[in-house]
Short mmCIF file of C-alpha atoms and ligand atoms in Angstrom, two decimals:
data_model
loop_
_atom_site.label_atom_id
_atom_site.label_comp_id
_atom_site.label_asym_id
_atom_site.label_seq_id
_atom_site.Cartn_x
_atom_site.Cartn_y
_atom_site.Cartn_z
CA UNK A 1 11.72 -17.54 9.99
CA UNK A 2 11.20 -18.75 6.45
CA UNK A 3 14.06 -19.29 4.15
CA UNK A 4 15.29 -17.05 1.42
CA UNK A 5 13.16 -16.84 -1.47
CA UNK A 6 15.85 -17.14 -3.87
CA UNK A 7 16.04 -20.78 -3.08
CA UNK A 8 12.76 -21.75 -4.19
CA UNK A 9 12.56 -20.24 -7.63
CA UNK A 10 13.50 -23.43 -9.45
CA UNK A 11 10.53 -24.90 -7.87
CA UNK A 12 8.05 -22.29 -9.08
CA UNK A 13 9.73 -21.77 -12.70
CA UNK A 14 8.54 -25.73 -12.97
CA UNK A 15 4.94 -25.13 -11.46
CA UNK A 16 4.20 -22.53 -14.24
CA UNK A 17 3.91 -22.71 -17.71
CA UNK A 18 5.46 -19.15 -18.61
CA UNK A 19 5.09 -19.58 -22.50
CA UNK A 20 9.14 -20.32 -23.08
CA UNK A 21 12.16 -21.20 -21.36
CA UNK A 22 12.91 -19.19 -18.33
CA UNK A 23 16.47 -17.73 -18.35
CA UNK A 24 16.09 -16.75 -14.65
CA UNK A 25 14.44 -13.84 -12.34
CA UNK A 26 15.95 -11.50 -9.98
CA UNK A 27 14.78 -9.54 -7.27
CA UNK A 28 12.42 -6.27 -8.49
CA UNK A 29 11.19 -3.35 -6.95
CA UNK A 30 10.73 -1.34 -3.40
CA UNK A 31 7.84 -3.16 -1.54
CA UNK A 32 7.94 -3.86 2.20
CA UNK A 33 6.50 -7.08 2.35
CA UNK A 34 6.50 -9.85 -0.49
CA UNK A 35 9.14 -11.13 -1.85
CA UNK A 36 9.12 -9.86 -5.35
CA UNK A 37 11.38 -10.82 -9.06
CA UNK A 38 11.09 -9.74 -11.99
CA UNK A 39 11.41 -13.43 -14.27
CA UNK A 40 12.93 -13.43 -17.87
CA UNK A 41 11.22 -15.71 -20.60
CA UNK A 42 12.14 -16.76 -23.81
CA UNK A 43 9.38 -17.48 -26.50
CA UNK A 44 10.20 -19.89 -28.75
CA UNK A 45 10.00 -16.95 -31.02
CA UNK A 46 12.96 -15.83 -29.05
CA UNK A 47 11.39 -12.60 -27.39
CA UNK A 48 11.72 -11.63 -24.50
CA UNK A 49 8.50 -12.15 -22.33
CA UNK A 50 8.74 -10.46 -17.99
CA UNK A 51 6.48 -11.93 -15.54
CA UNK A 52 6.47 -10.68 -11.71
CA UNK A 53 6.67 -13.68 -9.09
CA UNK A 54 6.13 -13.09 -5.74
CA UNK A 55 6.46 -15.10 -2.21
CA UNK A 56 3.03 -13.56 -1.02
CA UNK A 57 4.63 -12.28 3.13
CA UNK A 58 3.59 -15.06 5.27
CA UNK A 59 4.01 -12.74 8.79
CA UNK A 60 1.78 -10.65 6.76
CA UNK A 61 -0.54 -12.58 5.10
CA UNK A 62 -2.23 -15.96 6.98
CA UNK A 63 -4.27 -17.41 4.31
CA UNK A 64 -2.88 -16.61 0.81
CA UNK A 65 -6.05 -18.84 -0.43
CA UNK A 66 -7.96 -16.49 0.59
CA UNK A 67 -5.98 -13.53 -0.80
CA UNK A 68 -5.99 -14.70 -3.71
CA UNK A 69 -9.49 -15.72 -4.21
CA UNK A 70 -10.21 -11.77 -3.06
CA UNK A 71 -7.55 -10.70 -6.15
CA UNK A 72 -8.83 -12.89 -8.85
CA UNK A 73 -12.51 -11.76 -7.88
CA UNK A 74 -11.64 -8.21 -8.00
CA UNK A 75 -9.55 -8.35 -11.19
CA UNK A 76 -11.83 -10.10 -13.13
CA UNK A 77 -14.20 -7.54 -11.91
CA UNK A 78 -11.80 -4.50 -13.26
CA UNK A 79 -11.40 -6.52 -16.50
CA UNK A 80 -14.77 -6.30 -16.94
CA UNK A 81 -15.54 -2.43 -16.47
CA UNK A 82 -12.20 -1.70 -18.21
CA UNK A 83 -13.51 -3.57 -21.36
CA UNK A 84 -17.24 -1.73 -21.15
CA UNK A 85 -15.34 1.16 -21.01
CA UNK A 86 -12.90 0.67 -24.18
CA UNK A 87 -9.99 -0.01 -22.75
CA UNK A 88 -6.86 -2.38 -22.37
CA UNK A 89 -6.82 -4.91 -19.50
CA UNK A 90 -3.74 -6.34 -19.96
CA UNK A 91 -2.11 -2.85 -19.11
CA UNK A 92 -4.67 -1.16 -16.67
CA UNK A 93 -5.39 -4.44 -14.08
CA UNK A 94 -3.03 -6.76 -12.67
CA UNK A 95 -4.03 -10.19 -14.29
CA UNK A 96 -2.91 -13.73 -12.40
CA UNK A 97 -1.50 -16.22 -14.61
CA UNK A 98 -2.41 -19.73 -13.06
CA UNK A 99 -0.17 -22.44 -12.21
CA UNK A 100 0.14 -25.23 -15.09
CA UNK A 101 -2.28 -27.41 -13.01
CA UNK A 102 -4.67 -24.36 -13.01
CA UNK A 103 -4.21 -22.96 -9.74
CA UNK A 104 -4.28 -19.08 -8.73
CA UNK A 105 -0.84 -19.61 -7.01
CA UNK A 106 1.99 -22.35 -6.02
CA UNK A 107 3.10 -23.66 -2.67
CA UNK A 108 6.49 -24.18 -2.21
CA UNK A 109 8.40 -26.97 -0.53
CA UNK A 110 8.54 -24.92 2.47
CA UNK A 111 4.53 -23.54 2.37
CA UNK A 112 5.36 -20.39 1.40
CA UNK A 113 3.09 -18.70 -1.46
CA UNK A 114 3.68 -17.90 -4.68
CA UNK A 115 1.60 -16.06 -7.50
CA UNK A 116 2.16 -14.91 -11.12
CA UNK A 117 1.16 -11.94 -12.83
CA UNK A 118 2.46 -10.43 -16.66
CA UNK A 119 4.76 -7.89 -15.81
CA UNK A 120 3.28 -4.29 -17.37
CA UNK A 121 5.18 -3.15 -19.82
CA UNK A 122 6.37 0.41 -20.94
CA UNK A 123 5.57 1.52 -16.88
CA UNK A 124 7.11 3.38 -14.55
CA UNK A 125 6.55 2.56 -11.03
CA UNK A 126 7.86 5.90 -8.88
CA UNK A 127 8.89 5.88 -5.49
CA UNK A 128 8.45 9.86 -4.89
CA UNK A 129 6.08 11.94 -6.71
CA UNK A 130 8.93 13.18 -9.36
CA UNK A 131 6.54 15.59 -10.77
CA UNK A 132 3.13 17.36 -9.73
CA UNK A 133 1.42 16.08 -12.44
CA UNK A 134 2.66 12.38 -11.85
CA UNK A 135 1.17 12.96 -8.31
CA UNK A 136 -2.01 14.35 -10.07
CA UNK A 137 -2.28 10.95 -11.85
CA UNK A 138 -1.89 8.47 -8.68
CA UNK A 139 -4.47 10.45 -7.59
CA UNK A 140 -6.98 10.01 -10.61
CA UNK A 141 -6.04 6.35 -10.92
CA UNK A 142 -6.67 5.59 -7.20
CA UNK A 143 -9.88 7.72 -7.74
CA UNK A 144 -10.87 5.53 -10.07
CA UNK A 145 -10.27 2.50 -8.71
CA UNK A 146 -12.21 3.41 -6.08
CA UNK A 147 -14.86 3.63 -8.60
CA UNK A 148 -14.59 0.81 -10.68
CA UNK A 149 -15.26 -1.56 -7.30
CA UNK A 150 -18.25 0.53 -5.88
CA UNK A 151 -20.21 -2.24 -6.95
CA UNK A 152 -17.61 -5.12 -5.84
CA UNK A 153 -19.90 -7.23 -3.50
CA UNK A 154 -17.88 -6.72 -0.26
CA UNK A 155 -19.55 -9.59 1.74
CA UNK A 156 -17.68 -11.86 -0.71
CA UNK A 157 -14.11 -10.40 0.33
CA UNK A 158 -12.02 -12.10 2.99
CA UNK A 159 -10.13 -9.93 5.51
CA UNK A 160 -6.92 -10.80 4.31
CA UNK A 161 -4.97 -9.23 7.70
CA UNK A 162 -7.41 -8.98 10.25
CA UNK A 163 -7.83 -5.05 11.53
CA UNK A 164 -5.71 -3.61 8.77
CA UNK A 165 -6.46 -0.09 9.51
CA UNK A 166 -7.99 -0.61 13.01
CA UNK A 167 -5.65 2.74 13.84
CA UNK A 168 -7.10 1.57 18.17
CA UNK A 169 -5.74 -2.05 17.66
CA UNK A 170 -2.50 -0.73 15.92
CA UNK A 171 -1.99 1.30 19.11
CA UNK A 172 -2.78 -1.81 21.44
CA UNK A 173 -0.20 -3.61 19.23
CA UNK A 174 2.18 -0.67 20.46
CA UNK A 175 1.69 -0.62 24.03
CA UNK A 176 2.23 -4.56 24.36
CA UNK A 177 5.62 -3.95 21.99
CA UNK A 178 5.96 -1.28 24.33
CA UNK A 179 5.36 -2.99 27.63
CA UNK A 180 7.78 -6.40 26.70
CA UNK A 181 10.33 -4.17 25.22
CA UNK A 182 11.78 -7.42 23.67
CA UNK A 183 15.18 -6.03 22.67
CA UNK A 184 15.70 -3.31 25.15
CA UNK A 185 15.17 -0.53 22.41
CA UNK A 186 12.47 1.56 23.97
CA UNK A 187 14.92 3.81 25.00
CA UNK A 188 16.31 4.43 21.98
CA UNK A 189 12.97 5.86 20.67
CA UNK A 190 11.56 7.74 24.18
CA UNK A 191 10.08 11.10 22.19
CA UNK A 192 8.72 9.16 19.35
CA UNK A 193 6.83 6.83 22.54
CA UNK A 194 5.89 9.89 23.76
CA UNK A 195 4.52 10.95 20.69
CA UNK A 196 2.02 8.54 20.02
CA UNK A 197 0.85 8.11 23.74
CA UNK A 198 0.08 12.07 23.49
CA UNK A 199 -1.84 11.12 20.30
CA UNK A 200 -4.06 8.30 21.56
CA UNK A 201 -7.46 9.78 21.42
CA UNK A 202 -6.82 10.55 17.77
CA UNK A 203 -6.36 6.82 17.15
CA UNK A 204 -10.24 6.81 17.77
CA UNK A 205 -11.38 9.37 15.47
CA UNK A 206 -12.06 7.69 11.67
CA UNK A 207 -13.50 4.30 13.85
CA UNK A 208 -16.02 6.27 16.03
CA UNK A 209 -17.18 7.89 12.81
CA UNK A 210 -17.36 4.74 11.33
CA UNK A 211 -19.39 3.23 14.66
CA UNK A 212 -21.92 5.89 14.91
CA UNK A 213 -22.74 5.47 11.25
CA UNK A 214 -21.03 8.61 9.67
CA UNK A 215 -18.64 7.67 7.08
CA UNK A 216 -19.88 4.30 5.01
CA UNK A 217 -18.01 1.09 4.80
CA UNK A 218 -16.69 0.48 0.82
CA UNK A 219 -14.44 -1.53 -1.14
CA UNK A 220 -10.59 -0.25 -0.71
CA UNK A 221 -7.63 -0.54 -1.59
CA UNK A 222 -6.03 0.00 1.89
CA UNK A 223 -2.35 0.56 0.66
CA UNK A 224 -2.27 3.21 -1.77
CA UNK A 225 1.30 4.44 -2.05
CA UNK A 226 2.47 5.92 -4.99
CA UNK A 227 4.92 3.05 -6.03
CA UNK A 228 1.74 0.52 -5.59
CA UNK A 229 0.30 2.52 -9.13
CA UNK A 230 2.09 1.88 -12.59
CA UNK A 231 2.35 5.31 -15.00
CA UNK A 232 2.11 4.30 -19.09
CA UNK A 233 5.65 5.68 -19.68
CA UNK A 234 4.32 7.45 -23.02
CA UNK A 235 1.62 9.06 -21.57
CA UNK A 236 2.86 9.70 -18.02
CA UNK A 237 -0.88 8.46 -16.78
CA UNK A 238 -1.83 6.46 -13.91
CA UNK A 239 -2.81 2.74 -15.98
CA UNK A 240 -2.59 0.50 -13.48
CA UNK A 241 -3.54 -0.02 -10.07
CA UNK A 242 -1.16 -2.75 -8.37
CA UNK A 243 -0.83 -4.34 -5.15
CA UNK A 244 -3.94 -5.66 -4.66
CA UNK A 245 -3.07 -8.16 -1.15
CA UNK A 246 -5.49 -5.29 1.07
CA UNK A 247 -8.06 -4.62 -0.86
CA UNK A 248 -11.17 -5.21 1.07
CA UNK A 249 -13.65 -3.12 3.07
CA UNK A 250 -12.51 -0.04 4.61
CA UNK A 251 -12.92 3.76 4.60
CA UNK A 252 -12.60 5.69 1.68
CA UNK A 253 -10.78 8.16 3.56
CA UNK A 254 -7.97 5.98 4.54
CA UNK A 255 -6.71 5.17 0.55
CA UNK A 256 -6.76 9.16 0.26
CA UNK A 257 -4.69 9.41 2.93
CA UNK A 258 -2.25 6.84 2.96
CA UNK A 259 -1.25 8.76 -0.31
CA UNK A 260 -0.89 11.75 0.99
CA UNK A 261 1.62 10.10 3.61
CA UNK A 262 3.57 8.66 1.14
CA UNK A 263 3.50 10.73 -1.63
CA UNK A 264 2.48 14.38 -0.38
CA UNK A 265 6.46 15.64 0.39
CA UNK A 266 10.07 15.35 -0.74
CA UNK A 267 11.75 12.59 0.83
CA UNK A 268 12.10 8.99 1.38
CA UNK A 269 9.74 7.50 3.74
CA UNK A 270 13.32 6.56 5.57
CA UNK A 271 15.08 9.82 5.34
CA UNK A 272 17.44 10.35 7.99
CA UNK A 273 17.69 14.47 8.12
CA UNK A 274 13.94 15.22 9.22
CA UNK A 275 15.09 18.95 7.87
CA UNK A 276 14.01 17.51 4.67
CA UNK A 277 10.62 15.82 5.58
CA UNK A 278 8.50 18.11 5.08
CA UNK A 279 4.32 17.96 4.19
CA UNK A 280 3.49 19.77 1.01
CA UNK A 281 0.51 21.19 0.85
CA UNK A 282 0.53 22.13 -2.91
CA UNK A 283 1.19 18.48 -3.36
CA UNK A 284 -2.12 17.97 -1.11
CA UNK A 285 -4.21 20.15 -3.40
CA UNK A 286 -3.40 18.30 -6.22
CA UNK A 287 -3.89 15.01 -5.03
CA UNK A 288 -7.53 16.19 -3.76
CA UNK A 289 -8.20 17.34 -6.80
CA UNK A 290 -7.37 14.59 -8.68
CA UNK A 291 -8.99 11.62 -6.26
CA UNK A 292 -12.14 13.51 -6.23
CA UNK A 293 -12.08 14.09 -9.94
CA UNK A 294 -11.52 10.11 -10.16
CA UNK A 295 -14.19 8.95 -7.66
CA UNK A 296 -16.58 11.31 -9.91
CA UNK A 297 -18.74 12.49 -6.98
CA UNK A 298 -18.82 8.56 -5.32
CA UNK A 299 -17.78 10.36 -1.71
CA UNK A 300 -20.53 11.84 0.61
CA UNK A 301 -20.48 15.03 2.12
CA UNK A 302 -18.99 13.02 5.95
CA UNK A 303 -16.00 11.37 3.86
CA UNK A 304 -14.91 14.88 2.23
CA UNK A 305 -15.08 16.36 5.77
CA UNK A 306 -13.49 13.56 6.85
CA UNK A 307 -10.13 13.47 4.04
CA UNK A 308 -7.64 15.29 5.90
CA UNK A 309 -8.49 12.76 9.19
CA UNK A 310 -7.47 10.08 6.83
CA UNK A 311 -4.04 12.17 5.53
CA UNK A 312 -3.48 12.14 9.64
CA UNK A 313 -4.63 9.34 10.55
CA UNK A 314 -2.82 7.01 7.98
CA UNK A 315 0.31 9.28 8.85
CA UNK A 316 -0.07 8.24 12.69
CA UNK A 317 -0.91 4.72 12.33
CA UNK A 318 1.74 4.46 9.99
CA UNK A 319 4.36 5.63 12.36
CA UNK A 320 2.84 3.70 14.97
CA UNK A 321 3.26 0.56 12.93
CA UNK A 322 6.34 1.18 12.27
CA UNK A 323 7.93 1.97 15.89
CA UNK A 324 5.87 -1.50 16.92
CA UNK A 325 8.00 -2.84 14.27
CA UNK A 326 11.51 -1.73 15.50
CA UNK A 327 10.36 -3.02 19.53
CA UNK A 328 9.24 -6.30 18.47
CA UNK A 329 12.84 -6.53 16.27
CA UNK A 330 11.78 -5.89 12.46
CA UNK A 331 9.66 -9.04 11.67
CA UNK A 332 7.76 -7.30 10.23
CA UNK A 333 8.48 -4.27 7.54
CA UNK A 334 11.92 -5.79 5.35
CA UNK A 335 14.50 -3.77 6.07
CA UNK A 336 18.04 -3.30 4.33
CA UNK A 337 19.48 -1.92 7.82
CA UNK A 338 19.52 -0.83 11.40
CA UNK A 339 17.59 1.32 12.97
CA UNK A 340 15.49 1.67 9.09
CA UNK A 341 12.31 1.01 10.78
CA UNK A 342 12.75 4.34 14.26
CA UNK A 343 13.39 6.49 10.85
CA UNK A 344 10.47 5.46 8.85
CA UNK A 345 8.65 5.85 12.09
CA UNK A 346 10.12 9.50 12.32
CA UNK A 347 9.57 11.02 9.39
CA UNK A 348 6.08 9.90 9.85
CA UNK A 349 5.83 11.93 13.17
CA UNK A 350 7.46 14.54 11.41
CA UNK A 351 4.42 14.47 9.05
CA UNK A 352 1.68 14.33 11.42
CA UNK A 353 3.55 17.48 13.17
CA UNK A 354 3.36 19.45 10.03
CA UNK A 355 -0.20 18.56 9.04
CA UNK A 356 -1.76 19.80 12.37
CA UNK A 357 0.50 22.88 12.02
CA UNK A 358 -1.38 23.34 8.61
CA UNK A 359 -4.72 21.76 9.34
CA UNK A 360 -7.25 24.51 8.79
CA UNK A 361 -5.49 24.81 5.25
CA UNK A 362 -6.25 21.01 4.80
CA UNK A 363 -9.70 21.63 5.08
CA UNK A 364 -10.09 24.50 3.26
CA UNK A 365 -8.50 22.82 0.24
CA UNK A 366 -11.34 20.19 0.26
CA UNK A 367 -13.83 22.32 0.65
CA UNK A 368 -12.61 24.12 -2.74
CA UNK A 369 -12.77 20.81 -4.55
CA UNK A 370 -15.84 19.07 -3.05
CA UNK A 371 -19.27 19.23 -5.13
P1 ADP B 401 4.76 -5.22 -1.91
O1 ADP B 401 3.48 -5.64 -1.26
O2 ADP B 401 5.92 -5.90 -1.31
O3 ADP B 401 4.86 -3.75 -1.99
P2 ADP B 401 4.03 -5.10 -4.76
O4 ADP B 401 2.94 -6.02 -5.25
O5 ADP B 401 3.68 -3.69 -4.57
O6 ADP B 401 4.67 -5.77 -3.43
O7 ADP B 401 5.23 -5.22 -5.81
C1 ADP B 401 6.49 -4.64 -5.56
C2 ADP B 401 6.94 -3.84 -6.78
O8 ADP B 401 7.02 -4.69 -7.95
C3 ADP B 401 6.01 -2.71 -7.20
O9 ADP B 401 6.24 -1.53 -6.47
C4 ADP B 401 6.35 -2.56 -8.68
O10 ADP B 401 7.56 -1.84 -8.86
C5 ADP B 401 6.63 -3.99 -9.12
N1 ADP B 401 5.48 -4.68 -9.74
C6 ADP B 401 4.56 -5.46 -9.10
N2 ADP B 401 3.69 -5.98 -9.97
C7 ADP B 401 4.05 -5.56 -11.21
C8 ADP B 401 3.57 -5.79 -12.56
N3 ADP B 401 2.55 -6.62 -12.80
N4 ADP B 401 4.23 -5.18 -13.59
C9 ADP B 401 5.28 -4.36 -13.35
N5 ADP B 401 5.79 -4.12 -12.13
C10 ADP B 401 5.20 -4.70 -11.06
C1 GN1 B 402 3.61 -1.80 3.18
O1 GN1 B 402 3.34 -3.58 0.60
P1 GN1 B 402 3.82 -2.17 0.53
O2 GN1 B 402 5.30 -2.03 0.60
O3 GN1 B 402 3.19 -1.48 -0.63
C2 GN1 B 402 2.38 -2.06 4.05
C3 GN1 B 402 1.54 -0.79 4.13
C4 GN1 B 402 2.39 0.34 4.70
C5 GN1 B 402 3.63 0.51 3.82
C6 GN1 B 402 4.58 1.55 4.38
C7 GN1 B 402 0.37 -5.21 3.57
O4 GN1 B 402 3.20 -1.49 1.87
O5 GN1 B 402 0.42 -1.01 4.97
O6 GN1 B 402 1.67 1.54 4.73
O7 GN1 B 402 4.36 -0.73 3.70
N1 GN1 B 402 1.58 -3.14 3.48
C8 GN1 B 402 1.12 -4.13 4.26
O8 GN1 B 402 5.48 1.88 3.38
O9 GN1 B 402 1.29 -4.16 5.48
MG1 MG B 403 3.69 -2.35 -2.95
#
């Protein structure tokens, strides 16, 4: 167990040079996994200048060198096609600000990670899709992301968590959380167990495409919630594409539908009263729309077949991932309290149950929006 963030911050205020005195940072935003503040600097103009720190997840993330050698190759790459094509980079990619002695992040007394970036100013960072249209813009931004790193040389990216969205692996993870049953709560979650054992053979679906050559391997972002996209407050459009700790090859399918888990219904992804979990498909239409109007025709005719497998699939392994979580006893996923973890799992279930009640209707959406 590592010690509370909070207790380092001294340390990496004096490793950076922040452009002023820092009057302090506090803890910022909804992620699961980093450790993430929001720090306060004063020029000596005396504005008011926000940087985001975070203490990259070290049960998540092995070798933050290598993370962050993948994020400052892949932002300097956005930088670059955001420039060619007129626009800002200081609001549309995540830039890291290096340590005073030049490095792309700071180790702490304890080993634990830390990296800089300018906060984005005049955002909003949603953690439910407020408004169709908002949803409509994840979708284009995420799109275009997509784009913007179809010529990222993958064989330079590091696997920065080994079988990310190996959905097979995730559900050997399960059975072995299953089987030791460390804290005795399997059988406080027996129908969601049941649920994914009845759903194994699904778990091999996207990878035996992806074996017999079918859908391609590309760059990805691998975690595309809405809340991991910042909206230009004026405009209400997607800018900026955040979150960057996954990107690295995957399946195309799998960032559509890991927004369509998050972001395709009405509730929290922890909501309680699964009367209220409930997929959208309207939402659904609109996100196709918009992702396939931001890839601009990038997608082959298997991954558009493919899209509502990835909505599933990410749904599933999701779930799955989080149940694992709750057995082995929360390392994993932060929570804020009990049982957090069998809830997210359930309204994931809930999800998957919905989309196979509406899955002809899935497909028939893409099939109005592919060209
Ligand atoms: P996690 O992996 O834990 O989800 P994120 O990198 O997504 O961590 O950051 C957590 C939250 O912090 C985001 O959802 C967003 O609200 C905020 N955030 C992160 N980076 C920035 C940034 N550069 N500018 C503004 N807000 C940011
Ligand atoms: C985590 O980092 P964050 O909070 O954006 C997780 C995703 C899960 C998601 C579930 C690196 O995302 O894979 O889908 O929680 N990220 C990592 O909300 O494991
Ligand atoms: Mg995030």
């Amino acid at each position: 167990m590592s010690s509370l963030a909070e207790g380092f911050l001294q340390e990496v205020f004096d490793a950076y040079d922040l452009g002023g005195q820092v009057a302090g940072a506090l803890r910022y935003g909804q992620g699961h996994i980093n450790d993430t503040f929001c720090a306060y600097v004063q020029t000596p103009e005396g504005e008011c200048r926000r940087f985001i720190l975070q203490r990259m997840s070290s049960a998540a993330f092995k070798h933050p060198d290598q993370l962050m050698a993948n994020i400052v190759g892949v932002t300097r790459h956005l930088r670059k096609k955001i420039l060619a094509a007129g626009g800002d980079p200081a609001r549309e990619t995540l830039t890291v600000v290096p340590t005073a002695k030049g490095e792309s992040f700071f180790t702490d007394s304890e080993g634990g990670a830390w990296r800089a970036y300018p906060f984005v100013e005049n955002t909003i960072c949603l953690q439910s899709a407020e408004t169709p249209e908002l949803f409509y813009a994840s979708a284009l931004a995420f799109g275009k992301f997509q784009a913007m790193l179809s010529d990222y040389p993958a064989d330079t990216l590091y696997e920065t968590i080994e079988r990310f969205h190996d959905t097979e692996n995730r559900y050997k993870n399960f059975e072995r959380a299953l089987a030791a049953d460390a804290l005795g709560r399997a059988a406080s979650a027996r129908p969601e167990i049941r649920f994914v054992q009845e759903h194994k053979t699904d778990c091999s679906v996207a990878l035996e495409a992806l074996r017999q050559g079918k859908l391609p391997l590309r760059v990805t972002h691998n975690d595309t919630k809405l809340n991991n996209v910042l909206m230009d407050k004026a405009t209400l459009r997607g800018i900026c594409v955040i979150d960057l700790d996954t990107v690295m090859p995957g399946l195309s399918i799998n960032d559509f539908g890991d927004s369509i888990r998050f972001g395709a219904n009405h509730s929290a992804e922890d909501e309680r009263d699964l009367s209220k979990v409930n997929f959208d498909i309207q939402l659904y239409d609109i996100y196709t729309r918009g992702f396939l109007e931001g890839a601009d025709g990038a997608l082959t005719g298997a991954e558009l077949e493919y899209l509502p497998w990835g909505a599933k699939l990410m749904t599933l392994e999701c779930g799955i991932r989080f149940l694992t979580d709750y057995l082995e006893g929360d390392h994993y996923f932060h929570t804020q309290r009990d049982g957090q973890n069998l809830d997210r799992c359930r309204t994931q279930f809930k999800l998957v149950r919905d989309m196979e009640q509406q899955w002809d209707a899935m497909g028939a959406v893409i099939q109005k929006y592919a060209r």
